[in-house]
Coordinates of C-alpha atoms and ligand atoms in Angstrom, one line a residue:
X17 CA -19.6 -40.2 45.6
X18 CA -20.1 -42.1 42.3
X19 CA -22.1 -45.1 43.7
X20 CA -24.4 -42.7 45.5
X21 CA -25.3 -40.8 42.4
X22 CA -26.0 -44.0 40.6
X23 CA -28.3 -45.4 43.3
X24 CA -30.2 -42.1 43.1
X25 CA -30.7 -42.4 39.4
X26 CA -31.9 -46.0 39.6
X27 CA -34.6 -45.3 42.0
X28 CA -35.7 -42.4 39.9
X29 CA -35.9 -44.6 36.9
X30 CA -38.1 -47.1 38.7
X31 CA -40.6 -44.5 39.6
X32 CA -40.8 -43.0 36.2
X33 CA -43.4 -44.8 34.2
X34 CA -42.5 -46.5 30.9
X35 CA -43.0 -44.4 27.8
X36 CA -45.3 -45.3 25.0
X37 CA -42.7 -46.9 22.8
X38 CA -41.6 -49.1 25.6
X39 CA -45.2 -50.0 26.2
X40 CA -45.7 -50.9 22.6
X41 CA -42.6 -53.0 22.5
X42 CA -43.6 -54.8 25.8
X43 CA -46.9 -55.6 24.1
X44 CA -45.2 -56.9 20.9
X45 CA -43.0 -59.2 23.0
X46 CA -45.8 -60.4 25.1
X47 CA -48.0 -61.2 22.1
X48 CA -45.2 -62.9 20.3
X49 CA -45.1 -60.5 17.4
X50 CA -41.4 -60.3 17.9
X51 CA -39.2 -62.4 20.2
X52 CA -36.4 -59.8 20.3
X53 CA -35.7 -56.1 19.7
X54 CA -33.6 -54.7 16.9
X55 CA -33.5 -50.9 16.3
X56 CA -31.4 -48.6 14.1
X57 CA -30.4 -45.0 13.6
X58 CA -30.7 -44.1 9.9
X59 CA -29.3 -40.6 9.2
X60 CA -28.9 -39.2 5.7
X61 CA -25.2 -38.2 5.4
X62 CA -26.2 -34.7 4.2
X63 CA -25.2 -32.6 7.2
X64 CA -24.1 -32.7 10.7
X65 CA -26.1 -34.2 13.5
X66 CA -27.8 -31.9 16.0
X67 CA -29.2 -32.2 19.5
X68 CA -32.5 -33.5 18.0
X69 CA -30.7 -36.4 16.4
X70 CA -29.1 -37.2 19.7
X71 CA -32.6 -37.9 21.0
X72 CA -33.3 -40.4 18.2
X73 CA -29.8 -42.0 18.6
X74 CA -30.1 -42.4 22.4
X75 CA -33.7 -43.6 22.1
X76 CA -32.9 -46.3 19.5
X77 CA -29.7 -47.3 21.2
X78 CA -31.2 -47.2 24.6
X79 CA -34.1 -49.5 23.6
X80 CA -31.7 -52.0 22.1
X81 CA -29.7 -52.0 25.4
X82 CA -32.8 -52.1 27.6
X83 CA -34.2 -55.2 25.8
X84 CA -30.9 -56.9 25.3
X85 CA -31.3 -56.5 21.5
X86 CA -29.3 -55.1 18.7
X87 CA -28.7 -51.6 17.3
X88 CA -27.7 -50.9 13.7
X89 CA -26.0 -47.8 12.5
X90 CA -27.2 -47.2 9.0
X91 CA -26.6 -44.4 6.5
X92 CA -29.6 -43.7 4.5
X93 CA -27.6 -42.7 1.5
X94 CA -30.1 -43.2 -1.3
X95 CA -30.0 -39.6 -2.7
X96 CA -26.7 -38.9 -4.4
X97 CA -27.4 -35.2 -4.8
X98 CA -26.8 -34.1 -1.3
X99 CA -24.7 -36.7 0.3
X100 CA -21.0 -36.5 1.2
X101 CA -18.4 -38.8 2.7
X102 CA -17.3 -35.9 5.0
X103 CA -20.6 -36.2 6.7
X104 CA -20.3 -40.0 7.2
X105 CA -17.2 -39.5 9.2
X106 CA -18.5 -36.7 11.3
X107 CA -21.8 -38.5 12.0
X108 CA -19.9 -41.6 13.2
X109 CA -17.7 -39.5 15.4
X110 CA -20.7 -37.8 17.0
X111 CA -22.5 -41.0 17.7
X112 CA -19.5 -42.6 19.3
X113 CA -19.0 -39.6 21.4
X114 CA -22.6 -39.7 22.6
X115 CA -21.9 -43.2 23.8
X116 CA -24.0 -45.2 21.4
X117 CA -22.2 -48.3 20.2
X118 CA -23.1 -50.1 16.9
X119 CA -20.2 -52.6 17.3
X120 CA -19.8 -54.2 13.9
X121 CA -23.2 -53.2 12.7
X122 CA -22.5 -50.4 10.4
X123 CA -24.5 -50.4 7.2
X124 CA -25.1 -48.3 4.1
X125 CA -28.5 -48.3 2.4
X126 CA -26.7 -48.0 -0.9
X127 CA -25.3 -51.5 -0.4
X128 CA -28.9 -52.7 -0.9
X129 CA -29.5 -51.0 -4.3
X130 CA -29.3 -54.4 -6.0
X131 CA -32.0 -55.9 -3.7
X132 CA -34.1 -52.8 -3.9
X133 CA -34.0 -53.1 -7.7
X134 CA -35.1 -56.7 -7.5
X135 CA -38.0 -55.8 -5.2
X136 CA -39.1 -53.2 -7.7
X137 CA -39.0 -55.8 -10.4
X138 CA -41.0 -58.1 -8.2
X139 CA -43.6 -55.4 -7.8
X140 CA -43.8 -54.8 -11.6
X141 CA -44.2 -58.6 -12.1
X142 CA -47.1 -58.6 -9.6
X143 CA -48.7 -55.7 -11.4
X144 CA -48.0 -53.5 -8.4
X145 CA -45.8 -51.0 -10.1
X146 CA -45.7 -49.3 -13.5
X147 CA -43.5 -47.0 -15.5
X148 CA -44.9 -43.5 -15.9
X149 CA -44.0 -40.9 -18.6
X150 CA -45.5 -38.0 -16.7
X151 CA -43.4 -35.1 -15.6
X152 CA -43.0 -34.2 -12.0
X153 CA -45.4 -31.4 -12.5
X154 CA -48.0 -33.6 -14.1
X155 CA -47.7 -36.1 -11.4
X156 CA -48.4 -33.4 -8.9
X157 CA -51.4 -32.3 -10.9
X158 CA -52.8 -35.8 -11.3
X159 CA -52.4 -36.5 -7.6
X160 CA -55.5 -34.5 -6.6
X161 CA -56.0 -32.8 -3.3
X162 CA -57.2 -33.7 0.2
X163 CA -60.8 -33.1 -1.0
X164 CA -60.5 -34.5 -4.6
X165 CA -59.3 -37.9 -5.7
X166 CA -56.4 -38.2 -8.1
X167 CA -56.5 -39.0 -11.8
X168 CA -55.1 -42.2 -13.2
X169 CA -51.7 -42.0 -14.8
X170 CA -51.8 -43.3 -18.4
X171 CA -48.9 -45.6 -17.5
X172 CA -51.3 -47.5 -15.2
X173 CA -52.7 -49.2 -18.4
X174 CA -49.3 -50.6 -19.5
X175 CA -48.8 -54.4 -19.6
X176 CA -46.5 -56.1 -17.1
X177 CA -44.2 -57.0 -20.0
X178 CA -44.0 -53.5 -21.2
X179 CA -43.3 -52.2 -17.7
X180 CA -40.6 -54.7 -17.2
X181 CA -38.9 -53.7 -20.4
X182 CA -39.2 -50.0 -19.7
X183 CA -37.9 -50.3 -16.1
X184 CA -34.9 -52.3 -17.4
X185 CA -34.3 -49.5 -19.9
X186 CA -34.5 -47.0 -17.1
X187 CA -31.8 -49.0 -15.3
X188 CA -29.7 -49.3 -18.4
X189 CA -29.5 -45.5 -18.8
X190 CA -31.7 -45.3 -21.9
X191 CA -33.8 -42.4 -20.5
X192 CA -33.0 -38.8 -19.5
X193 CA -33.3 -37.6 -15.9
X194 CA -36.9 -36.8 -15.2
X195 CA -38.4 -38.5 -18.3
X196 CA -39.6 -41.7 -16.6
X197 CA -40.4 -42.8 -13.1
X198 CA -41.6 -46.1 -11.6
X199 CA -44.8 -45.7 -9.5
X200 CA -46.4 -48.1 -7.1
X201 CA -49.9 -49.0 -8.2
X202 CA -51.9 -48.5 -5.0
X203 CA -55.0 -46.3 -5.0
X204 CA -55.4 -42.9 -6.8
X205 CA -58.5 -42.2 -4.7
X206 CA -57.0 -43.0 -1.3
X207 CA -57.8 -40.4 1.3
X208 CA -54.0 -40.6 2.2
X209 CA -52.2 -38.8 -0.6
X210 CA -49.0 -40.8 0.1
X211 CA -50.9 -43.9 -1.2
X212 CA -51.9 -42.3 -4.5
X213 CA -49.4 -44.3 -6.6
X214 CA -46.2 -42.8 -5.1
X215 CA -43.0 -42.6 -7.2
X216 CA -40.6 -45.3 -6.0
X217 CA -37.8 -45.0 -8.5
X218 CA -36.5 -42.1 -10.5
X219 CA -33.8 -41.7 -13.2
X220 CA -30.8 -39.6 -12.1
X221 CA -27.5 -39.8 -14.0
X222 CA -25.4 -39.0 -11.0
X223 CA -22.3 -40.3 -9.3
X224 CA -23.0 -41.8 -5.8
X225 CA -20.5 -41.4 -3.0
X226 CA -20.5 -45.2 -2.5
X227 CA -21.7 -46.9 -5.7
X228 CA -20.1 -44.5 -8.1
X229 CA -21.7 -44.7 -11.6
X230 CA -23.1 -48.2 -11.2
X231 CA -26.7 -46.9 -11.0
X232 CA -28.6 -44.2 -12.9
X233 CA -31.9 -45.0 -11.2
X234 CA -32.3 -44.3 -7.5
X235 CA -35.1 -45.5 -5.1
X236 CA -37.3 -42.9 -3.3
X237 CA -37.1 -42.7 0.5
X238 CA -40.5 -44.2 1.1
X239 CA -39.7 -47.3 -0.9
X240 CA -36.1 -47.6 0.2
X241 CA -36.5 -47.1 3.9
X242 CA -38.8 -50.0 4.7
X243 CA -36.7 -52.3 2.6
X244 CA -33.6 -51.3 4.4
X245 CA -35.3 -52.0 7.7
X246 CA -36.6 -55.4 6.5
X247 CA -33.3 -56.5 5.0
X248 CA -31.5 -55.8 8.3
X249 CA -34.2 -57.6 10.4
X250 CA -35.1 -54.4 12.3
X251 CA -38.1 -55.1 14.5
X252 CA -39.0 -51.5 15.6
X253 CA -38.4 -48.8 13.1
X254 CA -38.6 -45.7 15.2
X255 CA -39.0 -42.4 13.5
X256 CA -40.4 -38.9 14.0
X257 CA -44.0 -37.8 13.7
X258 CA -43.9 -36.4 10.2
X259 CA -43.8 -40.0 8.9
X260 CA -47.0 -41.0 10.6
X261 CA -49.0 -40.5 7.3
X262 CA -46.3 -42.6 5.5
X263 CA -46.9 -45.6 7.7
X264 CA -49.5 -47.2 5.4
X265 CA -47.0 -47.0 2.6
X266 CA -44.3 -48.4 4.7
X267 CA -46.5 -51.3 5.6
X268 CA -47.6 -51.7 2.0
X269 CA -43.9 -51.9 0.8
X270 CA -42.8 -54.6 3.3
X271 CA -46.0 -56.6 2.6
X272 CA -45.9 -56.4 -1.2
X273 CA -42.1 -57.0 -1.3
X274 CA -42.9 -60.2 0.6
X275 CA -40.6 -59.8 3.5
X276 CA -41.1 -62.3 6.3
X277 CA -41.0 -60.8 9.8
X278 CA -41.8 -57.2 8.6
X279 CA -40.6 -54.4 10.8
X280 CA -43.0 -52.1 12.6
X281 CA -42.9 -48.3 12.4
X282 CA -43.5 -46.3 15.5
X283 CA -43.4 -42.5 15.5
X284 CA -42.5 -40.0 18.3
X285 CA -42.4 -36.3 18.5
X286 CA -39.2 -34.5 17.5
X287 CA -37.1 -32.7 20.0
X288 CA -37.3 -28.9 19.7
X289 CA -35.3 -26.5 21.7
X290 CA -36.3 -22.9 22.5
X291 CA -34.1 -20.2 21.2
X292 CA -31.8 -22.3 19.1
X293 CA -31.4 -22.8 15.4
X294 CA -31.7 -26.5 14.4
X295 CA -32.9 -26.3 10.8
X296 CA -30.1 -27.5 8.4
X297 CA -31.1 -25.0 5.9
X298 CA -30.6 -22.1 8.4
X299 CA -27.4 -23.4 9.7
X300 CA -26.0 -23.8 6.2
X301 CA -26.8 -20.2 5.5
X302 CA -25.2 -19.0 8.8
X303 CA -22.1 -20.9 7.8
X304 CA -22.1 -19.6 4.2
X305 CA -22.7 -16.0 5.3
X306 CA -19.8 -16.3 7.7
X307 CA -21.9 -15.5 10.7
X308 CA -20.7 -18.6 12.5
X309 CA -17.4 -20.3 12.3
X310 CA -18.5 -23.5 10.6
X311 CA -20.9 -26.3 11.5
X312 CA -19.2 -26.7 14.9
X313 CA -19.4 -23.0 15.9
X314 CA -19.9 -23.3 19.7
X315 CA -23.1 -21.3 19.4
X316 CA -24.8 -23.9 17.3
X317 CA -26.4 -27.1 18.7
X318 CA -24.9 -29.6 16.3
X319 CA -23.3 -32.4 18.3
X320 CA -19.9 -31.3 17.0
X321 CA -20.6 -27.7 18.2
X322 CA -21.7 -28.9 21.6
X323 CA -18.6 -31.1 21.9
X324 CA -16.4 -28.2 20.8
X325 CA -18.0 -25.9 23.3
X326 CA -17.4 -28.4 26.1
X327 CA -20.7 -30.1 26.7
X328 CA -20.3 -33.7 28.0
X329 CA -22.1 -36.7 26.6
X330 CA -23.4 -37.4 30.1
X331 CA -25.1 -34.0 30.3
X332 CA -26.8 -34.5 26.9
X333 CA -27.9 -38.0 27.9
X334 CA -29.4 -36.7 31.1
X335 CA -31.1 -33.9 29.2
X336 CA -32.6 -36.3 26.7
X337 CA -33.8 -38.5 29.5
X338 CA -35.5 -35.6 31.2
X339 CA -37.2 -34.6 28.0
X340 CA -39.0 -37.9 27.8
X341 CA -40.5 -39.6 24.8
X342 CA -44.0 -38.7 23.6
X343 CA -46.3 -38.2 20.6
X344 CA -47.0 -34.5 21.4
X345 CA -44.8 -31.9 19.9
X346 CA -43.3 -29.6 22.5
X347 CA -40.2 -27.5 22.9
X348 CA -37.7 -28.1 25.6
X349 CA -36.1 -25.2 27.4
X350 CA -32.5 -24.6 26.5
X351 CA -31.9 -23.6 30.1
X352 CA -32.7 -27.3 31.0
X353 CA -29.8 -28.4 28.8
X354 CA -27.6 -25.9 30.6
X355 CA -28.9 -27.1 33.9
X356 CA -27.9 -30.7 33.1
X357 CA -24.5 -29.5 32.0
X358 CA -23.8 -27.6 35.2
X359 CA -25.0 -30.5 37.3
X360 CA -22.5 -32.7 35.5
X361 CA -19.6 -30.4 35.4
X362 CA -19.7 -29.0 38.9
X363 CA -18.4 -32.2 40.5
X364 CA -16.0 -33.1 37.8
X365 CA -14.0 -30.0 36.9
X366 CA -11.0 -28.4 38.5
X367 CA -11.7 -25.0 39.8
X368 CA -9.1 -22.4 38.9
X369 CA -8.9 -18.6 39.2
X370 CA -8.9 -16.8 35.9
X371 CA -9.1 -13.0 35.4
X372 CA -11.0 -12.1 32.2
X373 CA -10.5 -8.3 32.3
X374 CA -7.3 -7.8 34.3
X375 CA -6.2 -4.9 36.3
X376 CA -3.0 -4.9 38.4
X377 CA -3.2 -5.1 42.2
X378 CA 0.0 -4.2 44.1
X379 CA 0.3 -5.2 47.8
X380 CA 2.6 -2.4 49.0
X381 CA 3.6 -4.0 52.3
X382 CA 4.3 -7.5 50.8
X383 CA 8.1 -8.3 50.5
X384 CA 9.4 -7.7 47.0
X385 CA 10.8 -11.1 46.2
X386 CA 8.7 -13.3 48.4
X387 CA 6.5 -16.0 46.8
X388 CA 4.2 -18.1 49.0
X389 CA 2.8 -21.4 47.7
X390 CA -0.8 -21.5 48.7
X391 CA -2.9 -24.5 48.6
X392 CA -6.3 -24.4 46.7
X393 CA -8.8 -27.2 46.6
X394 CA -9.5 -28.5 43.1
X395 CA -13.2 -28.8 43.7
X396 CA -14.8 -27.8 47.0
X397 CA -17.8 -30.1 46.4
X398 CA -15.6 -33.0 45.5
X399 CA -12.7 -33.2 47.9
X400 CA -11.4 -36.4 46.4
X401 CA -10.1 -34.3 43.5
X402 CA -7.3 -33.0 45.7
X403 CA -5.7 -29.7 45.5
X404 CA -3.1 -27.6 43.6
X405 CA -0.7 -24.8 44.4
X406 CA -1.2 -21.1 43.6
X407 CA 1.8 -18.8 44.0
X408 CA 1.1 -15.6 45.9
X409 CA 3.2 -12.5 45.5
X410 CA 3.4 -8.8 45.7
X411 CA 1.9 -8.1 42.3
X412 CA -1.3 -9.8 41.2
X413 CA -4.1 -9.3 38.7
X414 CA -7.8 -9.0 39.7
X415 CA -10.9 -8.4 37.7
X416 CA -11.4 -4.8 36.7
X417 CA -15.0 -5.0 37.9
X418 CA -13.8 -6.0 41.4
X419 CA -12.5 -2.5 42.0
X420 CA -14.5 0.7 42.0
X421 CA -13.4 4.2 42.7
X422 CA -16.8 5.3 43.8
X423 CA -18.8 2.2 44.7
X424 CA -22.6 2.1 44.8
X425 CA -24.4 0.8 47.9
X426 CA -23.9 -2.9 48.7
X427 CA -20.7 -3.1 46.7
X428 CA -18.5 -5.3 48.9
X429 CA -15.5 -5.6 46.7
X430 CA -12.4 -3.3 46.6
X431 CA -12.7 0.4 46.9
X432 CA -10.5 2.9 48.7
X433 CA -10.5 2.1 52.4
X434 CA -12.4 -1.3 52.1
X435 CA -11.0 -4.6 53.0
X436 CA -11.7 -7.9 51.1
X437 CA -10.5 -11.5 51.1
X438 CA -8.3 -12.6 48.3
X439 CA -9.4 -16.2 47.7
X440 CA -7.1 -18.8 49.3
X441 CA -4.9 -16.0 50.6
X442 CA -5.2 -12.9 52.9
X443 CA -7.3 -9.9 53.6
X444 CA -6.2 -6.9 51.7
X445 CA -7.3 -3.3 52.2
X446 CA -7.4 -0.8 49.4
X447 CA -5.1 2.1 49.9
X448 CA -5.2 3.9 46.6
X449 CA -5.0 3.6 42.8
X450 CA -3.4 5.0 39.7
X451 CA -5.0 6.2 36.5
X452 CA -3.7 6.9 33.0
X453 CA -4.2 10.1 31.1
X454 CA -7.6 8.9 30.0
X455 CA -8.8 8.5 33.5
X456 CA -8.7 4.7 33.3
X457 CA -7.6 2.9 36.4
X458 CA -4.3 1.1 35.8
X459 CA -3.1 -0.1 39.2
X460 CA -4.9 -0.6 42.5
X461 CA -2.8 -0.4 45.7
X462 CA -3.4 -2.3 48.9
X463 CA -1.8 -3.6 52.1
X464 CA -2.3 -7.1 53.4
X465 CA -2.7 -8.3 57.0
X466 CA -0.4 -11.3 57.6
X467 CA -2.6 -12.5 60.4
X468 CA -5.5 -13.2 58.1
X469 CA -4.1 -16.1 56.0
X470 CA -6.7 -18.5 54.8
X471 CA -6.9 -21.6 57.0
X472 CA -5.2 -19.8 59.9
X473 CA -8.4 -19.6 61.9
X474 CA -8.3 -15.8 62.0
X475 CA -11.6 -14.6 63.4
X476 CA -11.1 -11.1 64.9
X477 CA -12.9 -9.4 62.1
X478 CA -14.9 -10.3 59.0
X479 CA -15.0 -9.0 55.5
X480 CA -18.0 -9.1 53.2
X481 CA -16.3 -9.7 49.9
X482 CA -14.0 -12.4 48.5
X483 CA -12.4 -11.8 45.1
X484 CA -10.3 -14.0 42.9
X485 CA -6.8 -13.1 41.5
X486 CA -3.9 -14.5 39.7
X487 CA -0.2 -14.0 40.3
X488 CA 1.4 -11.4 37.9
X489 CA 4.4 -13.7 37.4
X490 CA 3.8 -17.2 36.1
X491 CA 0.2 -16.8 35.1
X492 CA -0.9 -18.0 31.7
X493 CA -2.2 -15.5 29.2
X494 CA -5.0 -16.8 27.0
X495 CA -8.1 -15.8 25.0
X496 CA -11.6 -16.5 26.2
X497 CA -14.8 -16.4 24.2
X498 CA -18.0 -15.7 25.9
X499 CA -21.1 -16.9 24.1
X500 CA -24.7 -15.9 24.4
X501 CA -27.7 -17.1 22.4
X502 CA -27.2 -16.8 18.7
X503 CA -30.8 -15.6 18.4
X504 CA -32.6 -12.8 20.0
X505 CA -34.6 -14.4 22.9
X506 CA -37.1 -11.5 23.0
X507 CA -38.0 -11.6 19.4
X508 CA -38.0 -15.3 18.9
X509 CA -35.9 -17.4 16.5
X510 CA -37.5 -16.6 13.2
X511 CA -38.6 -13.2 11.9
X512 CA -42.4 -13.3 11.3
X513 CA -42.3 -11.3 8.1
X514 CA -39.6 -12.9 6.0
X515 CA -38.7 -16.0 7.9
X516 CA -35.1 -14.8 8.5
X517 CA -33.3 -15.3 11.8
X518 CA -33.5 -12.7 14.5
X519 CA -29.8 -12.7 15.4
X520 CA -28.4 -11.5 18.7
X521 CA -25.6 -9.1 17.8
X522 CA -23.9 -9.8 21.1
X523 CA -23.8 -13.6 20.8
X524 CA -19.9 -13.6 20.9
X525 CA -17.7 -11.5 23.1
X526 CA -14.0 -12.1 23.0
X527 CA -11.7 -11.4 25.9
X528 CA -8.3 -11.1 24.3
X529 CA -6.1 -11.0 27.3
X530 CA -7.2 -13.4 30.1
X531 CA -4.8 -14.4 32.9
X532 CA -5.1 -17.8 34.4
X533 CA -3.3 -19.2 37.4
X534 CA -0.3 -21.4 36.5
X535 CA -2.1 -24.7 37.3
X536 CA -3.9 -24.4 33.9
X537 CA -0.5 -25.1 32.2
X538 CA -0.5 -28.2 30.0
X539 CA -4.2 -27.9 29.2
X540 CA -5.1 -29.7 26.0
X541 CA -8.0 -29.2 23.5
X542 CA -11.3 -30.3 25.0
X543 CA -10.0 -30.0 28.6
X544 CA -12.4 -28.0 30.7
X545 CA -12.3 -26.1 34.0
X546 CA -14.4 -24.1 36.3
X547 CA -13.0 -20.5 36.4
X548 CA -14.1 -19.4 39.8
X549 CA -17.0 -16.9 39.7
X550 CA -16.8 -16.8 35.9
X551 CA -18.2 -20.1 34.6
X552 CA -17.1 -23.3 33.0
X553 CA -14.6 -23.1 30.1
X554 CA -13.3 -25.5 27.6
X555 CA -10.1 -25.4 25.5
X556 CA -11.0 -24.8 21.9
X557 CA -9.6 -27.5 19.6
X558 CA -9.6 -25.4 16.5
X559 CA -8.1 -22.1 17.5
X560 CA -5.7 -23.2 20.3
X561 CA -2.1 -23.2 19.3
X562 CA 1.1 -24.4 21.0
X563 CA 1.7 -20.8 22.0
X564 CA -1.8 -19.8 23.1
X565 CA -4.8 -21.4 24.7
X566 CA -8.2 -20.3 23.5
X567 CA -11.1 -21.0 25.8
X568 CA -14.9 -21.3 25.0
X569 CA -17.2 -20.5 27.8
X570 CA -19.3 -23.6 28.1
X571 CA -21.9 -22.1 30.5
X572 CA -22.0 -19.5 33.2
X573 CA -22.4 -20.5 36.8
X574 CA -25.8 -19.0 37.5
X575 CA -29.1 -20.3 36.5
X576 CA -32.7 -19.4 37.2
X577 CA -33.8 -22.8 35.8
X578 CA -35.6 -25.1 38.2
X579 CA -36.2 -28.7 37.4
X580 CA -39.9 -29.2 37.0
X581 CA -41.4 -31.4 39.8
Ligands
ATP601 P1 -33.7 -33.8 6.7 O1 -35.2 -33.6 6.8 O2 -33.0 -32.7 6.2 O3 -33.3 -35.1 6.1 P2 -33.4 -34.9 9.3 O4 -33.2 -34.1 10.5 O5 -34.7 -35.6 9.2 O6 -33.2 -33.8 8.2 P3 -32.1 -37.4 9.0 O7 -30.6 -37.6 8.8 O8 -33.0 -38.0 8.1 O9 -32.2 -35.8 9.1 O10 -32.4 -37.8 10.5 C1 -32.1 -39.1 11.0 C2 -33.0 -39.5 12.1 O11 -33.1 -38.5 13.1 C3 -34.5 -39.6 11.6 O12 -35.0 -40.8 12.0 C4 -35.2 -38.5 12.1 O13 -36.5 -38.8 12.4 C5 -34.4 -38.2 13.4 N1 -34.5 -36.8 13.9 C6 -34.3 -35.7 13.1 N2 -34.5 -34.6 13.8 C7 -35.0 -35.0 15.0 C8 -35.4 -34.2 16.2 N3 -35.4 -32.9 16.2 N4 -35.8 -35.0 17.3 C9 -35.7 -36.3 17.2 N5 -35.3 -37.0 16.2 C10 -35.0 -36.4 15.1
MG602 MG1 -34.9 -37.0 7.1

């Protein structure tokens, strides 16, 4: 099976044309701009990674692989206000799980603070940077607008000597936060506002998660990032579209800081998904308001949440591949992600019978103490997976919805007088039922026909319905959580009036008493199964205990999604 799938994928890849970044890299290699490829993934450790980041990770790692180059994992930890070590750990775990391998190439931007400081001093010495006394607000005012040029900062007139002295004092902690900044001297009349003397260093008396209290000045992103890339010998600095207008500044920094072999920035469009919440700000609020169970709540699309829910790295990689790489912003359909997931799970996962909303079925003509060991294929589409045993007995559980006292037309499951097949077992015919004082059906009675055993070749009559079941004795009781979209699909993710989220009140349904056939025994966190007719389920790592399995529904079985041609 395996080699066949691979062959199919290869041919597909050959047909698909190369995306624009590959074309740019091909050109750079052809023209000798670079003789190798070196990429990086540079997250800020200020939150968990989400599906959008997966695109960036797989793109950068994939390009390094494709061109036989190198891939760096680098934390862009230049802003001590928001960063935490907790996030460093979770980000590394997520990237490893996705299958990107940085080998021994793990770096921290904060390790370059010394070199960044030296480069800033170099700029001051060249007359390319100066110390400013303006407040943040004044800097904004002086900056001008898209239609008006900016006004010169009085600091622009300072001598190189004075700037050197003041910058050193900034470093030595002689100034209050916000009282001084270092600005690049570029062009206050530039049509690109990013080039109007951007701030490159600020004073911030803050403890950094890596460098502690060594520094009280910190570099700004637009200054730090190109230097990080250049120090590491990155050739292609791939980032998202919002940095396009920053590219002239990126190029200015690597040039004026006199790096040989400067890296080249290339921008692509972010991955957006329909009907999901990706904004860190929104997720943080959902977590704080207790609407979701932490950053890895299975309804979120953080990598940790997808892993917890039971997504596979293969399905995410396939999805990202299908999304493609482009410069045009577009949203991918969440259903396509689910499609990739089903395609991946359906051949890999064991199929078991589980009853989510149980009702007892008694086979009145079945011998009291008899137990038959029936064989059930682990996966009909992948016979190599083998089979397992399901014990069959007089008392079973079936889904409550598989019985109806008064069935509508075209209902082929159990109702008085009707015969169905019990999966892997026999035909049974409903003979009656019992109700409690509230009129709720508690037990369904039936008789079985011994001649109809599955695999016996019985063909004298046919039944229209097949239902699943579990044995009443020996089945495993568990909890199952059924998830729907966190947001209301009809209304859209964000409320037009106040920007709040349109939440779906039914995004979580808990089935407290689920019965699963005995073969589920021994399941461990992250193990996943197909529950016949019900969907794919994964053992929750957080809430499962030694006594009780808790399952998350990964995805239902049905889909209306069609892969675009
Ligand atoms: P913030 O703006 O809060 O920093 P961020 O999502 O940009 O959030 P980073 O840690 O800076 O967080 O992102 C790391 C890398 O991932 C960046 O290169 C960024 O461009 C890329 N990235 C972020 N979101 C997406 C997305 N939706 N699709 C593709 N790449 C993304
Ligand atoms: Mg960012």
